[in-house]
């Protein structure tokens, strides 16, 4: 998928199928009249407007279509709700660089770069809609093409989610057996990040699909359910002592990984360094022990403050597993009933993950 600048995402929602604005653009596209539309009522934009007709009316698909029959630009307000001018001549600074060749698209790009505002050019001959925002440019694709790409991305996400779930199950089994290495941990974090990266790509498609993307959105929500939460708890379990003492936020660590390129995410050493460990190959073979946040979170009706008390009291998951009911009972917020529930919950989880690992 073409890389879309983050600042264009909100614009794609404004222009999504089902909106009044998009319906108007589609009418212009089908009529093959071409068009130039500026979405801003800021002073620096209005200073570029010369001549034309002052309109001052609510936007509608029919009005946009009729006004686009004239050669000049249409100027809308900042919310794209009202038409301010029609048949306007835009006079941007000619020294502003433009890579476009056609007069309409060259003007659109220069106005967008000069003002930083949203400008839309509709090609008369090529039947495409191009949006400009500052230095960013994006061509709106046919909805059928976007739907195909979105469905392909969902299929890819399903495969990655399956791999993520299996890696997480294997890690859980190793945690109960106290056989975890740093390589096992960073591999699961890698799988987490790959799922989240595909999620963001699909969210861009959903923004562009508008009302046509409802089913894709439902599928996405189901496929990424709990992935980020698992990733945060995983980092909280294994972040190095030094970073923990520096009060590093696990969620911020996960977010920082999200900004990495796919190549960096595929390198396990870089992920281990982000967790505060040495980045050497040998470091990945080091044995590590989870604090227990992620596994304990799976026990029903066990609040996070109680989990934090358990980790603070015992230090790691293995110590919590070996603790007796009386020792658990001594922890703040845990009575005898809850202590027994924790023992039973850990035993059930252990049996389940050991079974799932071999399925």
PDB file of N, CA, C and O in Angstrom, residues 109 162 221 277 345 348 356:
ATOM      1  N   UNK A 109      -1.096  22.095  -6.190  1.00  0.00           N
ATOM      2  CA  UNK A 109       0.078  21.749  -5.393  1.00  0.00           C
ATOM      3  C   UNK A 109       0.733  22.997  -4.803  1.00  0.00           C
ATOM      4  O   UNK A 109       1.156  23.002  -3.646  1.00  0.00           O
ATOM      5  N   UNK A 162      -2.679 -15.597  13.837  1.00  0.00           N
ATOM      6  CA  UNK A 162      -2.531 -17.010  14.178  1.00  0.00           C
ATOM      7  C   UNK A 162      -1.110 -17.305  14.661  1.00  0.00           C
ATOM      8  O   UNK A 162      -0.907 -18.009  15.666  1.00  0.00           O
ATOM      9  N   UNK A 221     -11.421  -5.233  14.282  1.00  0.00           N
ATOM     10  CA  UNK A 221     -11.588  -5.171  15.737  1.00  0.00           C
ATOM     11  C   UNK A 221     -11.486  -6.552  16.371  1.00  0.00           C
ATOM     12  O   UNK A 221     -10.911  -6.722  17.448  1.00  0.00           O
ATOM     13  N   UNK A 277      18.310  -4.597  27.315  1.00  0.00           N
ATOM     14  CA  UNK A 277      19.314  -5.668  27.371  1.00  0.00           C
ATOM     15  C   UNK A 277      20.415  -5.396  26.350  1.00  0.00           C
ATOM     16  O   UNK A 277      20.278  -4.544  25.481  1.00  0.00           O
ATOM     17  N   UNK A 345      -6.335 -20.907  39.674  1.00  0.00           N
ATOM     18  CA  UNK A 345      -6.270 -20.252  38.363  1.00  0.00           C
ATOM     19  C   UNK A 345      -4.946 -20.516  37.672  1.00  0.00           C
ATOM     20  O   UNK A 345      -4.905 -20.795  36.469  1.00  0.00           O
ATOM     21  N   UNK A 348      -4.879 -24.130  36.410  1.00  0.00           N
ATOM     22  CA  UNK A 348      -5.684 -24.310  35.186  1.00  0.00           C
ATOM     23  C   UNK A 348      -4.989 -23.707  33.975  1.00  0.00           C
ATOM     24  O   UNK A 348      -4.986 -24.301  32.891  1.00  0.00           O
ATOM     25  N   UNK A 356      -2.329 -26.654  24.826  1.00  0.00           N
ATOM     26  CA  UNK A 356      -2.450 -25.903  23.571  1.00  0.00           C
ATOM     27  C   UNK A 356      -1.148 -25.892  22.789  1.00  0.00           C
ATOM     28  O   UNK A 356      -1.155 -25.813  21.549  1.00  0.00           O
TER      29      UNK A 356
END
